[in-house]
Amino acid sequence: MNCHCGNTETYQECCEVFHRNNGKTDTAEQLMRSRYSAFVLANGDYLMVTHHSSTRPTKDKKAIVKWAKSVQWIRLEVLETTNGTEIDNKGTVTFNAYFFENGNVEVIHEKSAFVKENGHWFYLGLSD
Ligand SMILES: [Zn+2]
């Protein structure tokens, strides 16, 4: 079975590795994919630890987890990445995340910004 993030590896070989090491990914796209998997699994701790401290929505953690559990996740589609490789310190990932909510298919379309600090990628928020 494919990982939640859509990669052909299993969850154990893919996003679980990062869920167990606090998001120490090589690329921004891996971090983004592992954060999507964390939404699927309603893993609020992971969503917080991978969110940059300057924008981390700590107060909203409970609400985020509750919402993540309340919807049915369908799939992730990564549309475009810029930078975000092993040699970069910044990057963006543009994606569609599909889910059912109240019987409707909804989509989150976002261009996310990522930054690397001390060799660690973090989700910063919406890109300009
Ligand atoms: Zn994965």
Tab-separated table of C-alpha atoms and ligand atoms in Angstrom:
chain	number	residue	atom	x	y	z
A	1	MET	CA	0.000	0.000	0.000
A	2	ASN	CA	1.289	3.452	-0.929
A	3	CYS	CA	2.132	6.028	1.675
A	4	HIS	CA	-0.591	8.554	2.575
A	5	CYS	CA	1.416	11.208	0.727
A	6	GLY	CA	1.030	9.347	-2.572
A	7	ASN	CA	4.579	8.022	-2.898
A	8	THR	CA	4.813	4.406	-4.003
A	9	GLU	CA	6.770	3.389	-0.890
A	10	THR	CA	4.859	2.214	2.141
A	11	TYR	CA	4.155	4.616	4.999
A	12	GLN	CA	6.819	2.802	7.070
A	13	GLU	CA	9.453	3.417	4.391
A	14	CYS	CA	8.293	6.947	3.632
A	15	CYS	CA	6.663	9.480	5.942
A	16	GLU	CA	6.892	7.403	9.122
A	17	VAL	CA	10.674	7.839	9.002
A	18	PHE	CA	10.180	11.601	9.330
A	19	HIS	CA	7.318	11.282	11.820
A	20	ARG	CA	9.807	9.454	14.051
A	21	ASN	CA	12.740	11.867	13.589
A	22	ASN	CA	10.883	15.170	14.061
A	23	GLY	CA	10.868	15.992	10.371
A	24	LYS	CA	14.530	15.704	9.483
A	25	THR	CA	13.976	15.555	5.740
A	26	ASP	CA	16.455	16.208	2.938
A	27	THR	CA	14.078	18.325	0.876
A	28	ALA	CA	11.223	20.756	1.368
A	29	GLU	CA	8.957	18.496	-0.705
A	30	GLN	CA	9.608	15.573	1.656
A	31	LEU	CA	8.678	17.785	4.588
A	32	MET	CA	5.536	18.959	2.829
A	33	ARG	CA	4.534	15.379	2.003
A	34	SER	CA	5.194	14.223	5.556
A	35	ARG	CA	3.075	17.108	6.870
A	36	TYR	CA	0.215	16.029	4.604
A	37	SER	CA	0.553	12.495	6.012
A	38	ALA	CA	0.490	14.015	9.495
A	39	PHE	CA	-2.823	15.688	8.606
A	40	VAL	CA	-4.152	12.301	7.456
A	41	LEU	CA	-3.070	10.780	10.767
A	42	ALA	CA	-4.091	13.871	12.793
A	43	ASN	CA	-0.562	14.016	14.218
A	44	GLY	CA	-0.682	17.455	15.808
A	45	ASP	CA	2.721	17.176	17.475
A	46	TYR	CA	4.377	16.661	14.109
A	47	LEU	CA	2.495	19.557	12.529
A	48	MET	CA	3.758	21.813	15.313
A	49	VAL	CA	7.375	20.651	15.396
A	50	THR	CA	7.729	21.061	11.614
A	51	HIS	CA	6.144	24.524	11.641
A	52	HIS	CA	8.671	27.350	11.913
A	53	SER	CA	8.714	28.857	15.398
A	54	SER	CA	7.977	32.342	14.040
A	55	THR	CA	4.630	31.266	12.599
A	56	ARG	CA	3.788	28.136	14.638
A	57	PRO	CA	0.050	28.108	15.528
A	58	THR	CA	0.512	26.488	18.928
A	59	LYS	CA	-2.803	27.796	20.254
A	60	ASP	CA	-4.663	26.270	17.331
A	61	LYS	CA	-3.176	22.808	17.702
A	62	LYS	CA	-6.283	21.227	19.232
A	63	ALA	CA	-8.561	22.751	16.617
A	64	ILE	CA	-6.256	21.643	13.802
A	65	VAL	CA	-6.204	18.067	15.100
A	66	LYS	CA	-9.972	18.054	15.546
A	67	TRP	CA	-10.487	19.345	12.017
A	68	ALA	CA	-7.937	16.910	10.524
A	69	LYS	CA	-9.858	14.029	12.120
A	70	SER	CA	-13.236	15.356	11.014
A	71	VAL	CA	-12.501	15.247	7.297
A	72	GLN	CA	-11.722	12.302	5.053
A	73	TRP	CA	-8.436	12.791	3.253
A	74	ILE	CA	-8.374	11.731	-0.389
A	75	ARG	CA	-4.988	12.529	-1.864
A	76	LEU	CA	-2.132	14.909	-2.291
A	77	GLU	CA	-1.017	16.280	-5.623
A	78	VAL	CA	2.317	18.109	-5.742
A	79	LEU	CA	2.157	20.522	-8.672
A	80	GLU	CA	5.444	22.400	-8.552
A	81	THR	CA	8.523	22.839	-6.431
A	82	THR	CA	11.137	25.600	-6.499
A	83	ASN	CA	14.517	25.164	-4.801
A	84	GLY	CA	14.081	23.230	-1.549
A	85	THR	CA	16.788	20.679	-2.354
A	86	GLU	CA	19.605	19.461	-0.093
A	87	ILE	CA	21.773	22.446	-1.098
A	88	ASP	CA	19.092	25.153	-0.631
A	89	ASN	CA	17.971	27.090	2.418
A	90	LYS	CA	14.599	28.113	1.021
A	91	GLY	CA	12.015	26.527	-1.185
A	92	THR	CA	8.387	26.423	-2.173
A	93	VAL	CA	5.986	23.572	-2.851
A	94	THR	CA	2.713	24.142	-4.665
A	95	PHE	CA	0.116	21.459	-4.073
A	96	ASN	CA	-3.512	20.411	-4.059
A	97	ALA	CA	-4.769	18.457	-1.051
A	98	TYR	CA	-8.165	16.830	-1.612
A	99	PHE	CA	-10.566	15.760	1.114
A	100	PHE	CA	-14.245	15.113	1.784
A	101	GLU	CA	-15.936	17.451	4.193
A	102	ASN	CA	-19.673	17.300	4.848
A	103	GLY	CA	-20.138	15.141	1.774
A	104	ASN	CA	-18.317	17.471	-0.596
A	105	VAL	CA	-14.922	17.136	-2.224
A	106	GLU	CA	-12.848	20.087	-1.115
A	107	VAL	CA	-9.372	21.103	-2.146
A	108	ILE	CA	-6.680	23.122	-0.468
A	109	HIS	CA	-4.556	24.776	-3.129
A	110	GLU	CA	-1.457	26.310	-1.636
A	111	LYS	CA	2.008	27.512	-2.490
A	112	SER	CA	3.877	26.834	0.719
A	113	ALA	CA	7.152	28.414	1.751
A	114	PHE	CA	9.836	26.409	3.542
A	115	VAL	CA	13.068	27.500	5.194
A	116	LYS	CA	16.023	25.507	6.446
A	117	GLU	CA	17.540	26.255	9.829
A	118	ASN	CA	20.399	24.276	11.366
A	119	GLY	CA	20.031	21.703	8.602
A	120	HIS	CA	16.319	21.256	9.331
A	121	TRP	CA	13.489	22.193	6.970
A	122	PHE	CA	10.489	24.033	8.441
A	123	TYR	CA	7.116	25.054	7.051
A	124	LEU	CA	6.898	28.831	7.136
A	125	GLY	CA	3.440	29.480	5.686
A	126	LEU	CA	1.958	30.747	2.474
A	127	SER	CA	4.485	31.849	-0.110
A	128	ASP	CA	4.264	35.327	-1.654
B	1	ZN	ZN	4.954	9.538	2.461
